[in-house]
Amino acid sequence: MYRYWLNAARSAALPIRKTKEDYRMITVWGRANSVNVQKILWVCDELVLPYNRIDAGLQFGRNDEPDYLTMNPTGKVPTLVDGDYALWESNSILRYLVMQYGESSVLYPDEPKARASIDRWLDWSLSTLQPAERPVFWTIVRTPEAGRDNAKLAADIDNVGKLWKMLDAQLQGRFFIEGEKFTLADIVLGAYAKRWFGLPGVERPSLPNLERWYQRLSTRSGFKQYVDFDLT
């Protein structure tokens, strides 16, 4: 169990011993190297929101235990617990955190068209980008070379590159995905972009707008603390 307290200066998060008082703090279940957990921790940093995190998934297990499945019947990570309320699905968690703790936040504005424009990218990330990027990540990072299908890998990389070209076009003349303001769309796609740019041995198409946007994101505290690590 880790407790993190983010002050107004967004100082480095330090794990300390859990106390009884901490049970009122939100809890994030999930391993730190999960891209879907990283998105949530990044939002907590942007909102200066304290939280506890409990390792779960892959080598940590716990996500197939009855108490976890009561909170999250999918058996996946992340899961958010806020008091007696449990929520799963990473992008739903992001929306909830901003609506609950980020009043008037530009991360997820109230205006319907602005919010819908952000939502489309959040939906696209899970319906289209992540399913395309996952086999590339698993093959390069988690599959020994002897077990790789290199022809399929090349085709998968080409497919993901086409998706990033779409975002590169969206970023033409824009500072962030939806204009001048940093939003949930940037957090979600920024976490996936770390995987794209961090994969070794990948020949990537020229994406100048995407690269400039990614460099902007790399200066943010939440990115540096929770996303910018070697891929494992």
mmCIF file of C-alpha atoms in Angstrom:
data_model
loop_
_atom_site.group_PDB
_atom_site.id
_atom_site.type_symbol
_atom_site.label_atom_id
_atom_site.label_comp_id
_atom_site.label_asym_id
_atom_site.label_seq_id
_atom_site.Cartn_x
_atom_site.Cartn_y
_atom_site.Cartn_z
ATOM 1 C CA MET A 1 0.000 0.000 0.000
ATOM 2 C CA TYR A 2 1.318 3.412 -0.936
ATOM 3 C CA ARG A 3 0.032 6.779 0.126
ATOM 4 C CA TYR A 4 0.735 9.794 -2.045
ATOM 5 C CA TRP A 5 0.079 13.401 -1.118
ATOM 6 C CA LEU A 6 0.421 15.959 -3.874
ATOM 7 C CA ASN A 7 0.916 19.493 -2.616
ATOM 8 C CA ALA A 8 0.247 22.701 -4.496
ATOM 9 C CA ALA A 9 3.799 22.695 -5.804
ATOM 10 C CA ARG A 10 3.319 19.108 -7.021
ATOM 11 C CA SER A 11 6.294 17.865 -5.095
ATOM 12 C CA ALA A 12 7.532 14.338 -5.645
ATOM 13 C CA ALA A 13 5.114 11.697 -4.352
ATOM 14 C CA LEU A 14 6.555 9.790 -1.394
ATOM 15 C CA PRO A 15 5.267 6.437 -0.107
ATOM 16 C CA ILE A 16 4.596 6.493 3.647
ATOM 17 C CA ARG A 17 2.941 4.165 6.152
ATOM 18 C CA LYS A 18 -0.825 3.951 5.897
ATOM 19 C CA THR A 19 -2.883 5.088 8.903
ATOM 20 C CA LYS A 20 -6.563 4.791 9.797
ATOM 21 C CA GLU A 21 -7.217 8.325 8.614
ATOM 22 C CA ASP A 22 -6.158 7.374 5.100
ATOM 23 C CA TYR A 23 -9.163 5.158 4.487
ATOM 24 C CA ARG A 24 -11.153 8.263 3.530
ATOM 25 C CA MET A 25 -8.650 8.970 0.754
ATOM 26 C CA ILE A 26 -9.332 7.622 -2.731
ATOM 27 C CA THR A 27 -7.604 4.373 -3.574
ATOM 28 C CA VAL A 28 -6.322 3.324 -6.982
ATOM 29 C CA TRP A 29 -5.832 -0.405 -7.480
ATOM 30 C CA GLY A 30 -3.305 -1.266 -10.186
ATOM 31 C CA ARG A 31 0.378 -1.686 -10.977
ATOM 32 C CA ALA A 32 2.389 1.428 -11.782
ATOM 33 C CA ASN A 33 3.513 0.189 -15.215
ATOM 34 C CA SER A 34 -0.054 -0.159 -16.514
ATOM 35 C CA VAL A 35 -0.786 2.595 -19.030
ATOM 36 C CA ASN A 36 -4.378 2.735 -17.813
ATOM 37 C CA VAL A 37 -3.222 3.254 -14.230
ATOM 38 C CA GLN A 38 -0.693 5.876 -15.320
ATOM 39 C CA LYS A 39 -3.469 7.971 -16.870
ATOM 40 C CA ILE A 40 -5.276 8.091 -13.536
ATOM 41 C CA LEU A 41 -2.201 9.002 -11.512
ATOM 42 C CA TRP A 42 -1.413 11.768 -13.995
ATOM 43 C CA VAL A 43 -4.903 13.216 -13.535
ATOM 44 C CA CYS A 44 -4.466 13.069 -9.755
ATOM 45 C CA ASP A 45 -1.317 15.140 -10.175
ATOM 46 C CA GLU A 46 -3.098 17.708 -12.346
ATOM 47 C CA LEU A 47 -5.897 17.985 -9.766
ATOM 48 C CA VAL A 48 -3.444 18.007 -6.824
ATOM 49 C CA LEU A 49 -5.478 15.114 -5.464
ATOM 50 C CA PRO A 50 -4.045 12.811 -2.763
ATOM 51 C CA TYR A 51 -4.546 9.073 -3.180
ATOM 52 C CA ASN A 52 -3.476 5.616 -2.106
ATOM 53 C CA ARG A 53 -2.302 3.077 -4.661
ATOM 54 C CA ILE A 54 -2.321 -0.701 -4.205
ATOM 55 C CA ASP A 55 -0.314 -2.896 -6.566
ATOM 56 C CA ALA A 56 -2.533 -5.342 -8.454
ATOM 57 C CA GLY A 57 -2.379 -7.215 -11.748
ATOM 58 C CA LEU A 58 0.225 -9.392 -13.515
ATOM 59 C CA GLN A 59 3.035 -10.304 -11.090
ATOM 60 C CA PHE A 60 1.201 -8.710 -8.150
ATOM 61 C CA GLY A 61 -1.970 -10.751 -8.545
ATOM 62 C CA ARG A 62 -4.923 -9.820 -6.284
ATOM 63 C CA ASN A 63 -7.175 -8.920 -9.204
ATOM 64 C CA ASP A 64 -8.583 -12.465 -9.344
ATOM 65 C CA GLU A 65 -9.425 -12.589 -5.638
ATOM 66 C CA PRO A 66 -13.066 -12.465 -4.487
ATOM 67 C CA ASP A 67 -12.790 -9.095 -2.733
ATOM 68 C CA TYR A 68 -11.317 -7.497 -5.847
ATOM 69 C CA LEU A 69 -13.913 -9.069 -8.133
ATOM 70 C CA THR A 70 -16.611 -7.636 -5.889
ATOM 71 C CA MET A 71 -15.268 -4.172 -6.696
ATOM 72 C CA ASN A 72 -14.481 -4.928 -10.329
ATOM 73 C CA PRO A 73 -16.075 -8.018 -11.900
ATOM 74 C CA THR A 74 -13.849 -7.727 -14.992
ATOM 75 C CA GLY A 75 -10.807 -8.670 -12.917
ATOM 76 C CA LYS A 76 -8.746 -6.009 -14.667
ATOM 77 C CA VAL A 77 -6.927 -2.906 -13.462
ATOM 78 C CA PRO A 78 -7.437 -0.128 -12.625
ATOM 79 C CA THR A 79 -10.185 0.126 -10.047
ATOM 80 C CA LEU A 80 -10.941 3.317 -8.131
ATOM 81 C CA VAL A 81 -12.413 3.238 -4.641
ATOM 82 C CA ASP A 82 -13.774 6.487 -3.215
ATOM 83 C CA GLY A 83 -15.399 5.845 0.143
ATOM 84 C CA ASP A 84 -18.074 3.218 -0.471
ATOM 85 C CA TYR A 85 -18.054 3.821 -4.236
ATOM 86 C CA ALA A 86 -16.061 1.585 -6.579
ATOM 87 C CA LEU A 87 -15.538 2.367 -10.261
ATOM 88 C CA TRP A 88 -13.771 0.538 -13.079
ATOM 89 C CA GLU A 89 -12.884 1.403 -16.695
ATOM 90 C CA SER A 90 -9.980 3.841 -16.790
ATOM 91 C CA ASN A 91 -11.550 6.617 -18.848
ATOM 92 C CA SER A 92 -14.708 6.533 -16.731
ATOM 93 C CA ILE A 93 -12.465 6.950 -13.697
ATOM 94 C CA LEU A 94 -10.781 9.976 -15.288
ATOM 95 C CA ARG A 95 -14.113 11.637 -15.994
ATOM 96 C CA TYR A 96 -15.345 10.931 -12.484
ATOM 97 C CA LEU A 97 -12.254 12.374 -10.813
ATOM 98 C CA VAL A 98 -12.485 15.632 -12.732
ATOM 99 C CA MET A 99 -16.239 15.979 -12.214
ATOM 100 C CA GLN A 100 -15.962 15.131 -8.519
ATOM 101 C CA TYR A 101 -12.743 16.943 -7.589
ATOM 102 C CA GLY A 102 -11.913 19.338 -10.421
ATOM 103 C CA GLU A 103 -14.740 21.852 -10.367
ATOM 104 C CA SER A 104 -14.578 24.132 -13.427
ATOM 105 C CA SER A 105 -11.443 22.304 -14.589
ATOM 106 C CA VAL A 106 -10.430 22.818 -18.216
ATOM 107 C CA LEU A 107 -9.422 19.155 -18.243
ATOM 108 C CA TYR A 108 -13.066 18.224 -18.880
ATOM 109 C CA PRO A 109 -15.125 21.388 -19.401
ATOM 110 C CA ASP A 110 -18.863 21.624 -18.801
ATOM 111 C CA GLU A 111 -19.742 23.044 -22.224
ATOM 112 C CA PRO A 112 -21.376 20.161 -24.155
ATOM 113 C CA LYS A 113 -19.511 20.507 -27.459
ATOM 114 C CA ALA A 114 -16.139 20.927 -25.766
ATOM 115 C CA ARG A 115 -16.804 17.894 -23.578
ATOM 116 C CA ALA A 116 -18.031 15.774 -26.482
ATOM 117 C CA SER A 117 -14.925 16.645 -28.484
ATOM 118 C CA ILE A 118 -12.769 15.348 -25.640
ATOM 119 C CA ASP A 119 -14.940 12.261 -25.208
ATOM 120 C CA ARG A 120 -14.469 11.206 -28.814
ATOM 121 C CA TRP A 121 -10.700 10.968 -28.284
ATOM 122 C CA LEU A 122 -11.130 9.063 -25.034
ATOM 123 C CA ASP A 123 -13.447 6.619 -26.809
ATOM 124 C CA TRP A 124 -11.120 6.371 -29.811
ATOM 125 C CA SER A 125 -8.172 5.584 -27.559
ATOM 126 C CA LEU A 126 -9.869 2.463 -26.192
ATOM 127 C CA SER A 127 -11.862 1.367 -29.234
ATOM 128 C CA THR A 128 -9.168 1.889 -31.878
ATOM 129 C CA LEU A 129 -5.712 2.949 -30.690
ATOM 130 C CA GLN A 130 -5.106 0.651 -27.735
ATOM 131 C CA PRO A 131 -6.234 -2.550 -29.530
ATOM 132 C CA ALA A 132 -3.877 -1.685 -32.391
ATOM 133 C CA GLU A 133 -0.949 -0.710 -30.187
ATOM 134 C CA ARG A 134 -1.216 -3.570 -27.690
ATOM 135 C CA PRO A 135 0.176 -6.346 -29.949
ATOM 136 C CA VAL A 136 3.128 -4.150 -30.911
ATOM 137 C CA PHE A 137 3.901 -3.421 -27.260
ATOM 138 C CA TRP A 138 3.541 -7.041 -26.156
ATOM 139 C CA THR A 139 5.653 -8.353 -29.019
ATOM 140 C CA ILE A 140 8.556 -5.933 -28.571
ATOM 141 C CA VAL A 141 8.548 -5.534 -24.786
ATOM 142 C CA ARG A 142 7.213 -8.822 -23.428
ATOM 143 C CA THR A 143 7.931 -11.478 -26.079
ATOM 144 C CA PRO A 144 11.403 -13.032 -26.554
ATOM 145 C CA GLU A 145 12.777 -12.500 -30.055
ATOM 146 C CA ALA A 146 12.634 -16.217 -30.821
ATOM 147 C CA GLY A 147 8.882 -16.181 -30.292
ATOM 148 C CA ARG A 148 8.069 -13.165 -32.464
ATOM 149 C CA ASP A 149 6.231 -13.141 -35.772
ATOM 150 C CA ASN A 150 8.231 -10.390 -37.449
ATOM 151 C CA ALA A 151 5.996 -10.138 -40.506
ATOM 152 C CA LYS A 152 2.942 -9.608 -38.333
ATOM 153 C CA LEU A 153 4.867 -7.178 -36.149
ATOM 154 C CA ALA A 154 5.812 -5.063 -39.178
ATOM 155 C CA ALA A 155 2.183 -4.960 -40.311
ATOM 156 C CA ASP A 156 1.025 -4.044 -36.801
ATOM 157 C CA ILE A 157 3.575 -1.217 -36.557
ATOM 158 C CA ASP A 158 2.421 0.143 -39.918
ATOM 159 C CA ASN A 159 -1.194 0.042 -38.736
ATOM 160 C CA VAL A 160 -0.415 1.945 -35.527
ATOM 161 C CA GLY A 161 1.625 4.495 -37.458
ATOM 162 C CA LYS A 162 -1.429 5.284 -39.583
ATOM 163 C CA LEU A 163 -3.450 5.976 -36.442
ATOM 164 C CA TRP A 164 -0.805 8.335 -35.087
ATOM 165 C CA LYS A 165 -0.807 10.108 -38.460
ATOM 166 C CA MET A 166 -4.471 10.857 -37.848
ATOM 167 C CA LEU A 167 -3.622 12.538 -34.555
ATOM 168 C CA ASP A 168 -0.696 14.333 -36.180
ATOM 169 C CA ALA A 169 -3.171 15.901 -38.620
ATOM 170 C CA GLN A 170 -5.461 16.895 -35.743
ATOM 171 C CA LEU A 171 -2.540 18.669 -34.063
ATOM 172 C CA GLN A 172 -1.732 20.820 -37.098
ATOM 173 C CA GLY A 173 -1.773 24.422 -35.865
ATOM 174 C CA ARG A 174 -2.822 23.334 -32.362
ATOM 175 C CA PHE A 175 -0.944 23.457 -29.088
ATOM 176 C CA PHE A 176 -2.957 20.576 -27.642
ATOM 177 C CA ILE A 177 -5.419 18.092 -29.128
ATOM 178 C CA GLU A 178 -8.477 20.290 -28.692
ATOM 179 C CA GLY A 179 -6.799 23.653 -29.128
ATOM 180 C CA GLU A 180 -4.891 25.833 -26.699
ATOM 181 C CA LYS A 181 -5.961 24.107 -23.486
ATOM 182 C CA PHE A 182 -4.625 20.888 -21.998
ATOM 183 C CA THR A 183 -7.434 18.354 -21.449
ATOM 184 C CA LEU A 184 -8.122 14.725 -20.620
ATOM 185 C CA ALA A 185 -7.598 13.944 -24.299
ATOM 186 C CA ASP A 186 -3.947 14.948 -23.972
ATOM 187 C CA ILE A 187 -3.463 12.859 -20.845
ATOM 188 C CA VAL A 188 -4.991 9.725 -22.306
ATOM 189 C CA LEU A 189 -3.272 9.897 -25.675
ATOM 190 C CA GLY A 190 -0.062 11.195 -24.119
ATOM 191 C CA ALA A 191 0.226 8.028 -22.043
ATOM 192 C CA TYR A 192 -0.141 5.895 -25.171
ATOM 193 C CA ALA A 193 2.265 8.136 -27.078
ATOM 194 C CA LYS A 194 4.928 7.312 -24.495
ATOM 195 C CA ARG A 195 4.651 3.692 -25.574
ATOM 196 C CA TRP A 196 4.834 4.612 -29.256
ATOM 197 C CA PHE A 197 7.918 6.779 -28.874
ATOM 198 C CA GLY A 198 9.481 4.509 -26.255
ATOM 199 C CA LEU A 199 9.409 1.257 -28.227
ATOM 200 C CA PRO A 200 12.943 0.293 -29.320
ATOM 201 C CA GLY A 201 13.742 -0.624 -32.900
ATOM 202 C CA VAL A 202 10.576 0.840 -34.424
ATOM 203 C CA GLU A 203 10.785 2.750 -37.694
ATOM 204 C CA ARG A 204 8.250 5.531 -37.273
ATOM 205 C CA PRO A 205 6.787 7.814 -39.937
ATOM 206 C CA SER A 206 7.569 11.524 -39.789
ATOM 207 C CA LEU A 207 5.006 13.062 -37.436
ATOM 208 C CA PRO A 208 6.255 16.587 -36.637
ATOM 209 C CA ASN A 209 3.052 17.858 -35.028
ATOM 210 C CA LEU A 210 2.785 14.785 -32.831
ATOM 211 C CA GLU A 211 6.421 15.062 -31.802
ATOM 212 C CA ARG A 212 6.087 18.731 -30.806
ATOM 213 C CA TRP A 213 2.954 17.939 -28.818
ATOM 214 C CA TYR A 214 4.696 15.025 -27.106
ATOM 215 C CA GLN A 215 7.600 17.268 -26.110
ATOM 216 C CA ARG A 216 5.140 19.695 -24.505
ATOM 217 C CA LEU A 217 3.576 16.890 -22.512
ATOM 218 C CA SER A 218 6.975 15.622 -21.373
ATOM 219 C CA THR A 219 7.499 18.795 -19.325
ATOM 220 C CA ARG A 220 4.418 18.238 -17.162
ATOM 221 C CA SER A 221 4.866 16.969 -13.631
ATOM 222 C CA GLY A 222 2.352 14.141 -13.953
ATOM 223 C CA PHE A 223 3.987 12.836 -17.108
ATOM 224 C CA LYS A 224 7.448 12.886 -15.568
ATOM 225 C CA GLN A 225 6.327 11.200 -12.332
ATOM 226 C CA TYR A 226 3.977 8.533 -13.629
ATOM 227 C CA VAL A 227 4.472 7.960 -17.360
ATOM 228 C CA ASP A 228 8.065 8.641 -18.377
ATOM 229 C CA PHE A 229 9.638 5.302 -17.480
ATOM 230 C CA ASP A 230 11.254 2.447 -19.376
ATOM 231 C CA LEU A 231 8.588 0.155 -20.819
ATOM 232 C CA THR A 232 8.142 -3.146 -18.971
#
